[in-house]
CSV table of C-alpha atoms in Angstrom, one decimal:
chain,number,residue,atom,x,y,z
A,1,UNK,CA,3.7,4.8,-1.9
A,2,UNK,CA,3.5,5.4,1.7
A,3,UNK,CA,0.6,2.7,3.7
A,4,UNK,CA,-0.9,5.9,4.9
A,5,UNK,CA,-1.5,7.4,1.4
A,6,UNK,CA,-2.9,4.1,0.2
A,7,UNK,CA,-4.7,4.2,3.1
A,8,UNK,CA,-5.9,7.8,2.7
A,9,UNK,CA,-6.5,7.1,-1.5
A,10,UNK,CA,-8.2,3.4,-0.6
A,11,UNK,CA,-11.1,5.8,1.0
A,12,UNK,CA,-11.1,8.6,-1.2
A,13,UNK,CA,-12.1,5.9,-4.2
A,14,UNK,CA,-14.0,3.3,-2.3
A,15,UNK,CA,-15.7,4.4,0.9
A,16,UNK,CA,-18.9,5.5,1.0
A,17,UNK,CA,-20.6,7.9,3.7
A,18,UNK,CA,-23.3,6.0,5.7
A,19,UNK,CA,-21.9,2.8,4.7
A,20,UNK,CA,-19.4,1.7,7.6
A,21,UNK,CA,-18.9,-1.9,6.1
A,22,UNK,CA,-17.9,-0.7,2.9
A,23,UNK,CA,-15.7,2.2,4.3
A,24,UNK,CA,-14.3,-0.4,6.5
A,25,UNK,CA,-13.5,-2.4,3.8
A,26,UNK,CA,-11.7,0.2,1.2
A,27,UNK,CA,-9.3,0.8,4.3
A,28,UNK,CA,-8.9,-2.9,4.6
A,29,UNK,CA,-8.1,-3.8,0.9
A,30,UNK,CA,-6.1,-0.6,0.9
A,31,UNK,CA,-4.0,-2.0,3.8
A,32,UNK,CA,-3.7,-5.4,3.0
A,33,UNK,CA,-0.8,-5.6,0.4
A,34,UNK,CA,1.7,-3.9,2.6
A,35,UNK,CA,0.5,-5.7,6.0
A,36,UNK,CA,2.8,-8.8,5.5
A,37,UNK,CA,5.5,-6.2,5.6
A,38,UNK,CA,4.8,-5.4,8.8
A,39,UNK,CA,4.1,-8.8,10.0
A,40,UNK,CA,7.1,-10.3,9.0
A,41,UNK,CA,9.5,-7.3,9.5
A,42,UNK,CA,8.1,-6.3,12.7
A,43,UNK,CA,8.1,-9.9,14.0
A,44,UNK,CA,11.5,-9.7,12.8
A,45,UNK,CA,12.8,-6.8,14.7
A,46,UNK,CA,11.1,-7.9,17.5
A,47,UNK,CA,13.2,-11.3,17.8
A,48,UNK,CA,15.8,-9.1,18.1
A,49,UNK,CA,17.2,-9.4,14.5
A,50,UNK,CA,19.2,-6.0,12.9
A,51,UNK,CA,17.1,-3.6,10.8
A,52,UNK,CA,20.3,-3.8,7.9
A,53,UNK,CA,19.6,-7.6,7.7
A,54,UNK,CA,15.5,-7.2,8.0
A,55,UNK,CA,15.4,-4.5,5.3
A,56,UNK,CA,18.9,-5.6,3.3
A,57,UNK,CA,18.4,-9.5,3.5
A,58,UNK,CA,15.3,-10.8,4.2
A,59,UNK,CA,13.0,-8.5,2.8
A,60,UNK,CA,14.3,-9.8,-0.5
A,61,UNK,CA,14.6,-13.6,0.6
A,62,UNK,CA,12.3,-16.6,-2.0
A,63,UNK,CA,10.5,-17.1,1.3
A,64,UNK,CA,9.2,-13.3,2.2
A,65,UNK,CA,9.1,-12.3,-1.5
A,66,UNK,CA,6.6,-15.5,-1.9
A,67,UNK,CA,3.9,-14.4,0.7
A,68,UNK,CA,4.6,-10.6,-0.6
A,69,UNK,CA,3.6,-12.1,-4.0
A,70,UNK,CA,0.7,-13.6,-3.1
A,71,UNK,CA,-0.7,-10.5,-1.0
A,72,UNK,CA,0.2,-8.2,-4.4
A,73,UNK,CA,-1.3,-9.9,-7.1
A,74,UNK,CA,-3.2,-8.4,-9.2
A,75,UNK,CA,-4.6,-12.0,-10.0
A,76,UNK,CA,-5.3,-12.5,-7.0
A,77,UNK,CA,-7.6,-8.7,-6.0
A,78,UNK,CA,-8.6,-9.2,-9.5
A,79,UNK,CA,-10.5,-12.6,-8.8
A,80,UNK,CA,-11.9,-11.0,-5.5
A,81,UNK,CA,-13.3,-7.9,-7.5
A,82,UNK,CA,-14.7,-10.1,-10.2
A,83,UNK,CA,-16.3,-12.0,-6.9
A,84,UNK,CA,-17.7,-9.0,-5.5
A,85,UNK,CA,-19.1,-7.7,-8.9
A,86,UNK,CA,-20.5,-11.1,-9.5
A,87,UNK,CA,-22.4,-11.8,-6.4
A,88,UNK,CA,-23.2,-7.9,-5.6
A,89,UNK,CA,-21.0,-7.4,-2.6
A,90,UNK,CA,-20.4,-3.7,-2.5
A,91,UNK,CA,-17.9,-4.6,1.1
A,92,UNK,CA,-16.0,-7.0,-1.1
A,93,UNK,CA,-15.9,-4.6,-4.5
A,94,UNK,CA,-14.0,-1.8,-2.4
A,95,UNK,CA,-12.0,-4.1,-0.8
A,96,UNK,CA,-10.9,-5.5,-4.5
A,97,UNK,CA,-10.9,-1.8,-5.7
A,98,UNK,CA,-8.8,-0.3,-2.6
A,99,UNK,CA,-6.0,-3.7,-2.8
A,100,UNK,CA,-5.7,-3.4,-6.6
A,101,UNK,CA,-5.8,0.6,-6.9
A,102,UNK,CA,-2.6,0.1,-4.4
A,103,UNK,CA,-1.1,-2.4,-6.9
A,104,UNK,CA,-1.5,0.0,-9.7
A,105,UNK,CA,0.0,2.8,-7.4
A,106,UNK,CA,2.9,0.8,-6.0
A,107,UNK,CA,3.8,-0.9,-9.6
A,108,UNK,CA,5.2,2.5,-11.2
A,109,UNK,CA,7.0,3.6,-7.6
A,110,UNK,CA,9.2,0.9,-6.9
A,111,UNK,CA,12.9,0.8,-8.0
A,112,UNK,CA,14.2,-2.3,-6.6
A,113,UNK,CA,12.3,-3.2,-3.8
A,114,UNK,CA,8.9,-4.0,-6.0
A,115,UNK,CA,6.8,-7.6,-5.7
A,116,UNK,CA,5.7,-9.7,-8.2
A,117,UNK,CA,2.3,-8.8,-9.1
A,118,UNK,CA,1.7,-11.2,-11.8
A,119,UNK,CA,1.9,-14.1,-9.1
A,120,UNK,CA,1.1,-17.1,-9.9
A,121,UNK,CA,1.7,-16.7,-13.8
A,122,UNK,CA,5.2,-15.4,-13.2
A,123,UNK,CA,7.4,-14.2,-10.4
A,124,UNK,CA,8.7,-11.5,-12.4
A,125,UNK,CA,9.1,-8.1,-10.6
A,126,UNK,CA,9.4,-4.3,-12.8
A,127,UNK,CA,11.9,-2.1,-11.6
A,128,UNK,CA,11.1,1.3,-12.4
A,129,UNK,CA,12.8,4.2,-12.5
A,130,UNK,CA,11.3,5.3,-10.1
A,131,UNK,CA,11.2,5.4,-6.6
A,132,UNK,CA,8.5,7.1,-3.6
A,133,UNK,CA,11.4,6.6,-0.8
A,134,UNK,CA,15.1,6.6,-3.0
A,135,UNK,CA,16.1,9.7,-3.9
A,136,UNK,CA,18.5,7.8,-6.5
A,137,UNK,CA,15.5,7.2,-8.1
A,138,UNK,CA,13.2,10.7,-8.3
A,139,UNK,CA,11.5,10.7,-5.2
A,140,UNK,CA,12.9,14.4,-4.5
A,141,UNK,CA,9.7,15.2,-6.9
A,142,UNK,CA,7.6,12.3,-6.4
A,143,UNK,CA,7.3,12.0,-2.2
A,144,UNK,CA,5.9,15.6,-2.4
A,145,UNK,CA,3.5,14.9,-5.1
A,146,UNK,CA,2.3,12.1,-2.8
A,147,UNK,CA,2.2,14.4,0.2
A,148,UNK,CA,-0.3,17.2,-2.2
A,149,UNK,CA,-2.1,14.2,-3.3
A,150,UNK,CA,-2.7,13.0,0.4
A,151,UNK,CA,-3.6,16.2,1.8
A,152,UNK,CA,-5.7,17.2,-0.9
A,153,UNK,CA,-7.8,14.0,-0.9
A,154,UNK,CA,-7.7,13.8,3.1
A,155,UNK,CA,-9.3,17.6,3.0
A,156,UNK,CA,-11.8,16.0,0.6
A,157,UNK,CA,-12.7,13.1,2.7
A,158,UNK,CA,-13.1,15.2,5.3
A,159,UNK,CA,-16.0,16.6,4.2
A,160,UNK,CA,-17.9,13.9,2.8
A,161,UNK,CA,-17.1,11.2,6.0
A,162,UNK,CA,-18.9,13.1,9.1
A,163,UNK,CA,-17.8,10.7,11.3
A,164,UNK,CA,-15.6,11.7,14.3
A,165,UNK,CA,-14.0,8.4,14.6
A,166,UNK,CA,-12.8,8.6,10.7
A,167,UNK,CA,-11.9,12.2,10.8
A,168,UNK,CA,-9.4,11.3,13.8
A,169,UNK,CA,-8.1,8.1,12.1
A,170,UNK,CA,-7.4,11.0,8.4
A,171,UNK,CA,-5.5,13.1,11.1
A,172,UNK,CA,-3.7,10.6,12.5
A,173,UNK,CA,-2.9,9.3,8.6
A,174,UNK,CA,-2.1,12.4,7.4
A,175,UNK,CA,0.3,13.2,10.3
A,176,UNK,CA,2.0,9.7,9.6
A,177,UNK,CA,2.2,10.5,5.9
A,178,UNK,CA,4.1,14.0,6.8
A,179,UNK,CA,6.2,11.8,9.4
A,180,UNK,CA,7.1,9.2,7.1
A,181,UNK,CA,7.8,11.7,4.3
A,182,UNK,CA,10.5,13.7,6.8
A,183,UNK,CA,11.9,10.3,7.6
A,184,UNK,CA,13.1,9.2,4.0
A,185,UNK,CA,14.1,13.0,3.7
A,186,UNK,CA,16.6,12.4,6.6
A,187,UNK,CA,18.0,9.2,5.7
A,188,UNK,CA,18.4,9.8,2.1
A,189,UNK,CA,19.4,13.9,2.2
């Protein structure tokens, strides 16, 4: 999926109106599995190097796929949940909730550009059939299942999070989501 959807989901399950820390949080844990990504690729691009060898090369390179792996385990969120449960952090249990729901939404949507989430017991990575970005791979149907999804849960956070701060950063996701969406429709029509 999309970061803003994860984003936008992250909240839906995890924030809580009134509760800034722990809202803060479910957007944090929802971010943090795809924020190496744009460390490293936008550190990247901004030495100068070509998007074809950022996005064909080293995105897949043992070095990048390690710190990927370590960011998207579900080992790793897992242990951090079980933390949070354990010494009744409710900041920490939406963090852990927001990173792993994004593992369990990215798992089934990524044909070959997936990370091990099973770090450090194996590096093994699925590659499903499916794909949010490649239309090879279904994401004619899928990207606008993710766009209802986002919009729908979006219109629902809207009207539990009164906030006018939050309410400008679910615009400003939701416009991203629709901008990324037109984006893969472009490069893969």
């Amino acid at each position: 999926m999309n970061t803003p959807a994860h984003l936008i989901i992250g909240l839906a399950a995890f924030g809580k109106p009134g509760r800034p820390r722990v809202t803060a949080a479910a957007l944090v844990g929802a971010l943090i599995p795809d924020l190496s990504l744009y460390l490293l690729a936008g550190g990247a691009l901004a030495w100068g190097i070509p998007a074809e060898r950022v996005f064909g090369e080293l995105y897949y390179s043992p070095e990048w796929q390690a710190v990927f792996a370590v960011d998207n385990s579900v080992f790793v969120w897992g242990l951090l949940l079980v933390l949070g449960l354990w010494r009744g952090l409710p900041w920490l249990i939406a963090g852990a909730g927001a990173g792993l729901l994004h593992l369990a939404l990215d798992f089934p949507l990524h044909h070959d550009d997936g990370r091990a989430h099973f770090w450090p017991l194996t590096d093994w990575i699925f590659a499903s059939p499916f794909s949010y970005w490649d239309g090879n791979h279904h994401a004619g149907w899928i990207a606008p299942l993710e766009v209802v999804l986002v919009v729908g849960l979006a219109a629902l956070c809207w009207t539990r999070f009164r906030s006018v701060w939050l309410r400008g950063l679910l615009a400003g996701l939701v416009a991203a989501q629709l901008a990324v969406g037109g984006v893969w429709a472009y490069v893969f029509s």
